[in-house]
C-alpha cells in the first residue's frame, strides 16, 4: 500500500488556523464536536441499516468509545457507525465542500474575539481536534466494506495530510489525537466524564469509557507479576434521546447542553418548547429558538444540516427543515420524532404527506406561541430575538398569509417616539398612542435609520404629535406592502401620495402649518425648468423647516427601493418621476417667486430639486454642477 501526501485546500488551512487560534479559550468543545460527529455517523448507519440490515452484522450494538493513554499521551474517540470510504475521507476531511465556507471566511473581521464567536456559530466540527492536538490520526472503514478497505488519514494540521488504504478490523471511525504538551488535563477520566455529562449526556447512543482498574491479583512467590486485567467498559451518559424523556426529568442545563450538540453551536438557546403530541398521529417535538443568528442566515439561506432533524421511532431519517419549517422560521433548531410516518419515507414523499403537513402547521403554531410568550413575559429576551432574527421573521408577512395577523402582532419597529434604532415599539403600542382623529398607521421606509429619522417627510407629523414608524431594513417596504392594515387601521407611507392631517390638532407650541398654496404661477415656472425630472410641482402640507421634498404616488415604490432595485440591475416597476413638493412658507419659496432673472431662477429651481434628492438619500446626476450652482448663489447673496 502506498501513502499519498496531499495538500489541504487553501480554505481548509484557513479555517484550521482560525480554529486553533481563536477557540483556544474554549478548547474543551473539541470533545463535543467529535462526539457529535460520531453520533451523526451512528445515526446514518442505523438509517442505512433499515434497508440493508446486513450492515450491522456481527456488531449490532451502536456505541461511542472514549479512551486515553497517559504514556502515549493520546485520546481516542471511536464509533462503529457508517465510516468513510477513501474518497469520502478526501472529500469530507481534506476539503470543505460546504458552500457557506467562502462566505464564512469573508465574514471574518480579523478581531479575534468576534471571529471566535463567528466560528462557534459556523460549527467547527472535526478540525476542532487541532485545538488540543499536534497530530491527529483517523482510521475508518465504510459500513459494508472489506477489512482491507480501511483508510488511515493523518496530519499535523500544517498544510498537508497523508492518506493510505490499510487493514482496519471493524466498521466505523476511530480518531486518535496526539495531545499537545500542555493538554494533559484531557488525560483524566474525571475530566472527560464531566465533559461528557456537560455536552453529550443526552445523545441517543451510549458513550463508553473504562471503569476503575480492578486491583492486580497477588503475585505468586517467585513468579512474575501478572498483568492487571483491563477494566471493563461502562456507559457514562444517559444514552437516551433527550426528547424522548419526560420533561419533569430534565433541567434547563440538560436542554441547553442538547441544544449545543444539535446546533453545533456555542450559543445558548433563548427558549424551547418540548411536547409530546398524541391524537390522530403521535410525535414528539423539541423546538429551540437560538439566541444568536448563524453567520449565514441571509447569505445562503438555510443551513440544512443544523435545522430540524426528523426522526421516526427514534431513528434519525434526515434533516428536514425545508419540509417542516417555512423559510421565515429557518432559525428554529430542533427535533421531530414521529411514531406514524413510514420508516422508508423519502424527501419527495415527505413533501406532500398529510402527516408532515400537520406537523409543519403545529411547528409554526408552537413557534409563534413561544414568541408570544417571550414577548409577553420576557420583553428583554424578545428584544434579543428581534435583533437577531427580526429581519428574517418579517419575511413571514410575504409567505404565510394564514398567520399574518399573528406575525404582525410580533413585529417591532423603531419609531419617532422611541430612542435610537435599538428601542422598538409594537403595533399595539402604536395604536395605543394614536392621536384623536388619527385614522392610519404611518411609516417611513429609508436606507438607514438616521435617514428615516431625519427625513423632511416627518416634519408635519412631528408638529401634530403623530408617531411614525421608522422602517430601515431592506425587506421592510416589500414586507409592509403585504400588510395592508392592523386592527382595522391602514398602513400609510408618509412619503407617498397626499397626506391629510387636517383633522388632527397641532401639539402645543408647534408652528402653524403653512397654507399648501404656492404663489400664483410658481409651480408652472418650476416645472418648465425641471422638465421630466419631476412629474409635477405643488405646495406641501408635509413640511415645516425644509424647503422641498420629493413624493411618489400612493402605489409606487419609494424612491430608495427604486434605487435598490436599480442597483440590483432590475427595472423599477412603475418608477415614474416623483412629484416635487415645496414648502409655501419657506424663505426660498418667497425668494423664487420674486426672482425675475430667468437664469438665476433656473439655478435656484435646480438647487431646490437637488436638495430634495439629497435629503431623501438619493444621488445627484450632476454633483459638480450642484456645487457650482451652490457656490454661485452663495456669493451672489
Ligand atoms: P460537519 O460535521 O459540520 O459536516 P466536520 O468537519 O466535522 O463537519 O465533518 C465533515 C464530514 O466528515 C461530516 O459531514 C461527515 O460526513 C464526515 N465525518 C466526520 N466525522 C465522522 C465520523 N466519525 N464518521 C463518519 N463520518 C464522519
XYZ file of C-alpha atoms and ligand atoms in Angstrom:
664
model
C 0.000 0.000 0.000
C 1.317 3.431 -0.805
C 0.937 6.500 1.281
C -0.153 9.546 -0.562
C 0.523 13.046 0.686
C -1.866 15.771 -0.282
C -2.173 19.451 0.469
C -5.166 20.857 2.265
C -7.441 23.058 0.237
C -6.469 26.659 0.990
C -9.797 27.284 2.697
C -9.326 24.279 4.986
C -5.990 25.563 6.154
C -7.514 28.965 6.798
C -10.343 27.513 8.855
C -7.910 25.273 10.671
C -5.643 28.117 11.695
C -8.611 30.077 12.827
C -9.973 27.219 14.890
C -6.648 26.659 16.577
C -6.056 30.305 17.404
C -9.453 31.684 18.127
C -11.085 28.837 20.003
C -8.295 28.190 22.416
C -10.132 29.793 25.306
C -12.949 27.321 24.788
C -10.863 24.343 23.846
C -12.972 21.679 25.529
C -15.573 21.915 22.756
C -13.490 19.548 20.631
C -14.918 16.622 22.565
C -18.486 17.723 21.959
C -17.794 18.191 18.243
C -16.144 14.795 17.779
C -18.828 13.041 19.791
C -21.482 14.826 17.700
C -19.811 13.600 14.522
C -19.680 10.079 15.920
C -23.320 10.262 16.899
C -24.247 11.501 13.392
C -22.296 8.580 11.909
C -24.230 6.127 14.094
C -27.497 7.776 13.078
C -26.592 7.399 9.414
C -25.717 3.740 9.836
C -28.955 2.991 11.646
C -30.824 4.640 8.798
C -28.998 2.723 6.066
C -29.457 -0.496 8.000
C -33.214 -0.125 7.700
C -32.949 -1.284 4.119
C -29.653 -3.204 4.467
C -29.709 -4.925 7.861
C -26.552 -6.845 6.909
C -24.571 -3.645 7.538
C -24.960 -4.240 11.267
C -23.769 -7.827 11.005
C -21.594 -9.022 13.857
C -21.574 -5.655 15.582
C -25.184 -4.664 16.183
C -24.794 -2.508 19.270
C -24.086 1.069 18.233
C -21.848 2.963 20.608
C -19.096 5.524 21.040
C -15.941 4.713 22.972
C -13.525 7.155 24.532
C -10.120 6.001 25.735
C -6.880 7.643 26.723
C -3.300 6.543 27.192
C -1.245 8.584 29.615
C 2.061 7.206 28.446
C 1.466 7.728 24.741
C -0.438 10.964 25.511
C -3.251 10.020 23.165
C -7.004 10.439 23.384
C -9.141 8.194 21.188
C -12.769 8.610 20.120
C -14.213 5.635 18.330
C -17.582 4.836 16.808
C -18.969 1.846 14.945
C -21.085 3.997 12.653
C -21.246 4.469 8.931
C -17.494 5.082 8.439
C -15.979 6.554 5.287
C -14.510 5.244 2.063
C -11.181 6.555 0.751
C -12.943 9.090 -1.463
C -15.253 10.180 1.294
C -12.323 10.885 3.594
C -10.690 13.049 0.911
C -13.963 14.774 0.262
C -15.057 15.319 3.882
C -11.842 15.878 5.746
C -9.442 17.375 3.207
C -11.777 19.867 1.607
C -14.608 21.967 2.829
C -17.337 21.247 0.379
C -19.822 23.378 2.168
C -20.844 26.276 0.012
C -21.003 28.516 3.042
C -17.302 28.363 3.790
C -16.221 31.117 1.440
C -18.936 33.366 2.798
C -17.890 32.460 6.297
C -14.292 33.407 5.615
C -15.448 36.639 4.015
C -17.457 37.453 7.104
C -14.392 37.355 9.344
C -13.359 40.662 10.800
C -9.814 39.978 11.994
C -10.908 40.750 15.556
C -10.050 37.509 17.375
C -12.872 37.707 19.867
C -15.570 38.403 17.295
C -14.203 35.775 14.950
C -14.181 33.188 17.709
C -17.868 33.810 18.196
C -18.464 33.554 14.494
C -16.655 30.292 14.151
C -18.602 28.954 17.107
C -21.745 29.600 15.081
C -20.236 28.182 11.917
C -19.743 24.820 13.567
C -16.125 23.784 13.638
C -16.549 20.032 13.555
C -13.597 17.737 13.025
C -10.977 20.469 12.863
C -11.583 21.358 16.492
C -9.368 18.343 17.302
C -6.403 20.565 16.441
C -7.141 22.988 19.236
C -5.554 20.490 21.619
C -3.627 18.081 19.351
C -0.452 18.447 17.403
C -1.243 15.377 15.351
C -4.446 13.536 14.538
C -4.853 10.074 13.015
C -8.190 8.974 11.658
C -8.860 5.326 10.838
C -12.104 4.418 9.213
C -13.936 1.767 7.274
C -17.183 2.245 5.438
C -20.014 0.009 6.624
C -20.230 -2.899 4.201
C -16.611 -2.580 3.036
C -13.981 -5.324 3.468
C -11.363 -5.326 6.238
C -8.644 -4.394 3.741
C -10.568 -1.328 2.602
C -9.799 0.673 5.707
C -8.348 4.172 5.390
C -5.719 5.868 7.502
C -5.640 9.647 7.339
C -3.131 11.611 9.372
C -1.954 15.164 9.637
C -0.303 17.621 11.952
C -2.719 20.269 10.658
C 0.023 22.191 8.887
C -0.752 22.247 5.219
C -0.658 18.572 4.333
C -2.183 15.257 5.193
C -1.224 11.671 4.404
C -3.749 9.097 3.321
C -3.396 5.382 2.673
C -5.506 2.260 2.385
C -4.987 -0.038 5.385
C -6.438 -3.050 7.153
C -8.968 -1.927 9.700
C -10.696 -4.663 11.635
C -14.051 -3.015 12.263
C -16.726 -0.794 10.866
C -16.747 2.901 11.701
C -14.255 5.602 12.581
C -11.531 5.993 15.162
C -9.847 9.308 15.832
C -6.581 9.267 17.735
C -5.496 12.650 18.982
C -1.877 13.194 19.998
C -2.327 15.824 22.636
C -0.167 18.907 22.801
C 2.274 19.119 25.639
C 0.172 21.283 27.913
C -3.128 19.488 27.348
C -2.646 16.746 29.922
C -5.912 17.718 31.582
C -7.695 15.643 28.938
C -5.839 12.524 30.034
C -8.086 12.279 33.030
C -11.095 10.044 33.388
C -12.752 12.510 35.709
C -12.298 15.461 33.361
C -13.532 13.543 30.322
C -16.554 12.214 32.156
C -17.545 15.646 33.317
C -17.294 16.961 29.744
C -19.471 14.115 28.518
C -22.064 14.926 31.155
C -21.933 18.576 30.221
C -22.276 18.293 26.441
C -23.176 14.790 25.431
C -25.314 13.429 28.234
C -28.403 13.192 26.070
C -27.235 11.964 22.738
C -29.098 8.799 21.945
C -26.103 6.427 21.938
C -24.041 5.089 24.808
C -20.659 6.688 25.323
C -18.367 4.169 26.957
C -15.197 4.588 28.967
C -13.118 2.194 31.002
C -14.177 1.907 34.616
C -11.909 1.613 37.617
C -8.983 -0.701 37.104
C -9.572 -3.895 39.123
C -6.709 -4.485 41.597
C -3.968 -6.749 40.219
C -4.048 -10.258 41.690
C -1.300 -11.102 44.213
C 1.838 -12.415 42.562
C 2.839 -15.976 43.469
C 6.123 -16.302 45.269
C 8.919 -16.242 42.718
C 6.550 -15.828 39.761
C 6.457 -12.815 37.506
C 3.884 -10.182 38.489
C 0.727 -10.888 36.458
C -0.636 -8.247 34.061
C -3.595 -6.423 35.645
C -6.831 -7.208 33.783
C -8.086 -4.340 31.671
C -11.021 -2.554 33.273
C -14.469 -3.162 31.812
C -16.034 -0.545 29.583
C -19.016 1.208 31.168
C -21.591 3.623 29.845
C -21.020 7.164 31.053
C -24.014 9.074 29.721
C -27.782 8.599 29.922
C -27.757 7.389 26.321
C -31.438 8.079 25.873
C -32.611 10.627 23.350
C -33.348 13.763 25.333
C -36.611 14.482 23.589
C -37.904 11.030 24.479
C -37.511 11.620 28.194
C -40.188 13.140 30.409
C -39.930 16.904 30.762
C -40.019 16.594 34.528
C -36.691 14.731 34.482
C -34.890 17.417 32.516
C -33.208 20.572 33.755
C -32.522 23.784 31.837
C -28.907 22.700 31.736
C -29.897 19.438 30.053
C -31.833 21.326 27.401
C -29.027 23.829 26.826
C -26.442 21.057 26.559
C -28.510 19.239 23.980
C -29.039 22.438 22.029
C -25.290 22.857 21.672
C -24.981 19.324 20.389
C -27.842 19.824 17.970
C -26.848 23.221 16.628
C -23.085 22.588 16.719
C -23.080 25.986 18.299
C -21.587 27.634 21.315
C -24.542 29.910 21.770
C -27.325 29.354 24.249
C -30.914 28.735 23.301
C -33.218 31.653 24.061
C -36.138 29.347 24.775
C -37.547 25.983 23.793
C -40.740 24.047 23.712
C -40.917 20.309 24.219
C -44.143 18.480 23.530
C -45.476 15.028 23.122
C -48.485 15.034 20.831
C -50.956 12.189 20.820
C -54.127 12.054 18.853
C -54.750 11.232 15.251
C -50.976 10.949 14.982
C -48.332 10.892 17.654
C -44.980 12.578 17.608
C -42.624 14.466 19.864
C -41.341 17.889 19.040
C -38.493 19.767 20.649
C -38.079 23.246 19.178
C -35.394 25.740 20.142
C -35.061 29.406 19.335
C -31.330 30.224 19.414
C -30.015 33.401 20.987
C -27.607 34.116 18.115
C -28.113 34.074 14.389
C -25.785 31.795 12.447
C -23.392 33.759 10.291
C -25.145 32.967 7.031
C -28.781 33.395 7.947
C -29.104 35.734 4.977
C -26.419 34.680 2.568
C -27.069 31.110 1.606
C -30.419 30.872 3.211
C -30.741 27.739 5.233
C -28.159 25.613 6.848
C -29.822 22.298 6.132
C -27.552 20.353 8.399
C -28.423 22.094 11.588
C -32.097 22.881 11.237
C -34.817 20.494 12.123
C -33.980 16.821 12.370
C -36.619 14.285 11.520
C -36.599 11.013 13.463
C -39.076 8.219 13.055
C -39.417 5.982 16.117
C -36.023 7.253 17.384
C -34.256 6.532 14.103
C -32.728 9.594 12.505
C -34.147 9.899 8.987
C -32.964 13.209 7.597
C -32.505 16.899 8.091
C -35.915 18.047 7.060
C -36.062 21.759 7.813
C -37.261 22.505 4.333
C -40.219 20.187 4.660
C -41.119 21.033 8.232
C -40.341 24.741 8.562
C -41.312 27.738 6.453
C -38.347 29.864 5.354
C -39.160 32.728 7.723
C -38.715 30.394 10.694
C -35.439 28.967 9.425
C -33.668 29.958 12.634
C -35.548 27.282 14.607
C -33.483 24.263 15.648
C -34.801 21.008 16.933
C -36.094 17.502 16.574
C -39.329 15.970 15.378
C -39.755 12.302 16.236
C -42.774 10.735 14.579
C -44.364 7.442 15.537
C -46.543 7.271 12.460
C -44.530 8.219 9.384
C -43.264 5.206 7.445
C -39.586 4.468 8.039
C -38.888 4.362 4.318
C -40.156 7.893 3.784
C -38.349 9.857 1.062
C -37.934 13.586 0.699
C -40.492 13.669 -2.080
C -42.981 11.654 -0.083
C -42.443 13.920 2.893
C -43.259 16.960 0.834
C -46.879 16.068 0.177
C -47.608 13.812 3.073
C -50.658 14.706 5.131
C -48.929 13.843 8.409
C -45.958 16.040 7.545
C -48.250 18.924 6.702
C -49.928 18.575 10.088
C -46.576 18.546 11.831
C -45.460 21.583 9.864
C -48.565 23.528 10.910
C -48.032 22.544 14.505
C -44.381 23.603 14.375
C -45.382 27.042 13.085
C -48.044 27.397 15.724
C -45.743 26.333 18.545
C -43.014 28.680 17.397
C -45.403 31.619 17.245
C -46.762 30.620 20.669
C -43.249 30.609 22.057
C -42.555 34.035 20.617
C -45.829 35.422 22.007
C -44.921 34.111 25.402
C -41.419 35.523 25.201
C -42.723 38.928 24.116
C -45.166 38.952 26.990
C -43.119 37.510 29.835
C -39.562 38.443 28.920
C -39.531 41.540 26.729
C -35.730 41.943 27.018
C -35.223 38.449 25.681
C -37.739 39.129 22.958
C -35.732 42.217 22.035
C -32.696 39.947 21.665
C -34.695 37.687 19.405
C -35.855 40.632 17.349
C -32.353 41.990 16.916
C -31.008 38.646 15.705
C -33.927 37.320 13.690
C -36.410 40.144 13.148
C -35.416 40.693 9.544
C -35.955 37.035 8.701
C -39.150 36.831 10.681
C -40.651 39.719 8.686
C -40.442 37.565 5.569
C -43.383 35.743 7.105
C -45.670 38.590 6.052
C -44.938 37.715 2.451
C -45.146 33.937 2.713
C -47.507 32.887 5.485
C -50.844 34.548 4.886
C -52.654 32.274 7.296
C -50.677 33.706 10.207
C -50.247 37.268 9.013
C -52.217 38.627 11.940
C -50.109 36.766 14.499
C -46.893 37.761 12.757
C -47.998 41.404 12.707
C -48.545 41.333 16.473
C -44.928 40.283 16.936
C -43.420 42.928 14.649
C -41.257 45.608 16.202
C -40.244 48.963 14.740
C -38.104 51.902 15.648
C -40.343 54.932 15.765
C -40.302 58.680 16.170
C -41.252 58.032 19.789
C -38.511 55.548 20.557
C -34.900 56.377 21.125
C -32.323 55.157 18.646
C -32.603 52.193 16.355
C -32.477 49.567 19.091
C -35.517 50.646 21.041
C -38.626 49.406 19.338
C -42.386 49.599 19.572
C -45.063 47.087 18.666
C -48.100 47.873 16.557
C -50.297 47.610 19.645
C -48.104 50.203 21.390
C -48.584 52.396 18.349
C -52.362 52.028 18.309
C -52.495 52.901 21.983
C -50.744 56.222 21.272
C -52.704 57.306 18.218
C -53.837 60.921 18.289
C -57.530 61.826 18.354
C -58.908 61.617 14.798
C -55.850 59.737 13.551
C -57.074 57.061 11.189
C -53.934 55.407 9.839
C -50.667 53.814 10.925
C -47.913 55.971 9.442
C -44.500 54.692 8.486
C -41.488 55.762 6.508
C -39.041 53.481 4.717
C -35.479 54.640 4.159
C -31.979 53.366 3.548
C -30.843 53.825 7.113
C -32.289 54.539 10.496
C -30.884 58.074 10.507
C -32.172 58.830 7.034
C -35.614 57.759 8.217
C -35.477 59.646 11.499
C -34.300 62.909 9.932
C -36.448 62.794 6.851
C -38.268 66.040 5.931
C -41.358 63.916 5.410
C -41.765 63.725 9.167
C -41.980 67.451 9.863
C -45.757 67.834 9.766
C -46.165 64.612 11.757
C -43.947 65.998 14.498
C -45.967 69.176 14.622
C -49.126 67.089 15.004
C -47.572 64.729 17.539
C -48.324 61.785 15.264
C -45.990 58.842 15.734
C -44.298 57.457 12.621
C -42.707 54.014 12.361
C -39.143 54.177 11.055
C -38.500 51.201 8.805
C -34.964 50.889 7.500
C -34.408 47.165 6.889
C -34.110 46.297 3.231
C -37.050 43.991 3.410
C -39.384 46.498 5.077
C -41.079 48.096 2.119
C -41.632 44.742 0.479
C -42.887 43.105 3.681
C -45.118 46.035 4.618
C -46.718 46.012 1.198
C -48.302 42.704 2.269
C -49.637 44.171 5.470
C -52.486 46.400 4.435
C -53.878 47.030 7.883
C -53.597 46.186 11.531
C -56.608 46.121 13.800
C -58.636 47.860 11.109
C -56.124 50.702 10.631
C -54.483 51.010 7.216
C -50.737 51.442 6.769
C -49.785 54.672 5.045
C -46.314 55.714 3.933
C -45.591 59.320 4.862
C -43.507 59.694 1.702
C -46.237 58.772 -0.740
C -49.284 60.453 -2.178
C -51.320 63.157 -0.497
C -51.221 63.305 3.245
C -54.059 64.982 5.053
C -53.532 65.586 8.738
C -56.038 68.441 8.786
C -58.296 66.761 11.339
C -55.569 66.269 13.881
C -54.765 69.118 16.274
C -51.303 70.566 16.445
C -49.314 69.830 19.550
C -48.824 72.808 21.767
C -46.186 75.225 20.543
C -45.936 73.720 17.060
C -45.594 76.211 14.240
C -48.829 76.757 12.387
C -48.872 74.763 9.167
C -48.398 76.856 6.065
C -51.136 77.125 3.546
C -50.492 74.482 0.913
C -50.882 77.007 -1.879
C -47.860 78.306 -3.739
C -47.686 81.835 -5.135
C -49.511 82.198 -8.447
C -47.606 80.724 -11.421
C -44.635 79.449 -9.405
C -45.403 75.736 -9.864
C -45.556 76.119 -13.638
C -42.330 78.088 -13.805
C -40.547 75.421 -11.745
C -41.962 72.576 -13.787
C -40.763 74.134 -17.012
C -37.202 74.422 -15.626
C -37.117 70.911 -14.124
C -38.818 69.212 -17.080
C -39.014 65.392 -16.932
C -37.146 65.178 -13.687
C -40.411 65.758 -11.843
C -43.942 64.661 -12.562
C -45.447 67.828 -11.091
C -44.698 70.635 -8.650
C -47.108 71.503 -5.850
C -47.375 73.108 -2.450
C -46.755 70.822 0.518
C -48.555 70.305 3.791
C -45.787 67.918 4.935
C -43.065 70.448 5.586
C -42.238 72.817 8.440
C -38.499 73.504 8.281
C -37.369 72.091 4.974
C -37.886 73.851 1.678
C -38.742 70.934 -0.570
C -39.321 67.199 -0.672
C -39.870 64.515 -3.307
C -43.029 62.440 -3.130
C -44.122 59.351 -5.040
C -47.686 58.271 -5.701
C -49.510 56.111 -3.205
C -48.957 52.869 -5.105
C -45.437 53.437 -6.336
C -42.312 52.048 -4.741
C -40.472 54.505 -2.540
C -37.508 56.243 -4.130
C -34.938 54.363 -2.055
C -36.414 50.986 -3.007
C -36.409 52.046 -6.645
C -32.716 52.794 -6.222
C -32.061 49.404 -4.589
C -33.731 47.634 -7.480
C -31.781 49.651 -9.977
C -28.512 48.782 -8.216
C -29.532 45.135 -8.339
C -29.984 45.500 -12.081
C -33.752 45.314 -12.032
C -36.019 47.818 -13.687
C -38.002 49.655 -11.035
C -41.618 48.799 -11.671
C -43.728 51.870 -12.307
C -40.964 54.197 -11.144
C -42.095 57.343 -12.862
C -40.637 60.732 -11.918
C -41.537 61.906 -8.394
C -43.551 64.996 -7.545
C -41.688 67.955 -6.060
C -43.475 69.444 -3.090
C -42.477 72.922 -1.954
C -42.943 74.487 1.462
C -45.090 77.612 0.781
C -43.869 79.250 3.981
C -40.159 78.805 3.312
C -37.910 81.782 2.578
C -36.601 80.110 -0.574
C -40.132 79.884 -1.919
C -40.596 83.611 -1.461
C -37.167 84.249 -2.972
C -38.059 82.162 -6.028
C -41.392 83.832 -6.548
C -39.688 87.218 -6.517
C -36.874 86.246 -8.885
C -37.216 87.913 -12.265
C -33.868 86.921 -13.784
C -34.700 83.664 -15.589
C -31.143 82.258 -15.450
C -30.937 82.878 -11.722
C -34.411 81.364 -11.283
C -33.265 78.227 -13.094
C -30.277 77.902 -10.733
C -32.489 78.269 -7.656
C -35.032 75.823 -9.001
C -32.407 73.198 -9.833
C -30.744 73.621 -6.476
C -34.026 73.166 -4.675
C -34.691 69.971 -6.566
C -31.177 68.728 -5.826
C -31.597 69.418 -2.116
C -34.735 67.337 -2.114
C -32.889 64.479 -3.859
C -30.058 64.625 -1.319
C -32.226 64.774 1.764
C -34.053 61.632 0.824
C -30.763 59.808 0.317
C -30.526 59.957 -3.459
C -27.560 60.643 -5.696
C -27.213 63.711 -7.851
C -26.935 63.279 -11.558
C -24.518 66.194 -11.804
C -22.772 66.682 -8.433
C -20.191 69.193 -9.643
C -22.914 71.256 -11.310
C -24.636 71.294 -7.929
C -21.506 72.595 -6.212
C -21.036 75.263 -8.884
C -24.637 76.442 -8.579
C -24.483 76.444 -4.795
C -21.293 78.496 -4.690
C -22.612 80.863 -7.341
C -25.701 81.599 -5.289
C -23.791 81.799 -2.011
C -21.518 84.503 -3.347
C -24.262 86.322 -5.173
C -26.075 86.846 -1.885
P -19.719 18.724 9.824
O -19.883 17.609 10.813
O -20.176 20.046 10.341
O -20.241 18.406 8.462
P -16.934 18.098 10.055
O -15.722 18.817 9.572
O -16.992 17.789 11.491
O -18.156 18.955 9.590
O -17.062 16.748 9.282
C -17.076 16.740 7.892
C -17.695 15.448 7.410
O -16.872 14.342 7.692
C -19.018 15.108 8.059
O -20.103 15.774 7.460
C -19.078 13.603 7.839
O -19.543 13.307 6.534
C -17.640 13.210 7.930
N -17.321 12.682 9.273
C -16.782 13.349 10.311
N -16.650 12.546 11.395
C -17.123 11.331 11.025
C -17.281 10.056 11.686
N -16.945 9.895 12.971
N -17.795 9.039 10.959
C -18.153 9.199 9.667
N -18.060 10.365 9.011
C -17.544 11.421 9.662
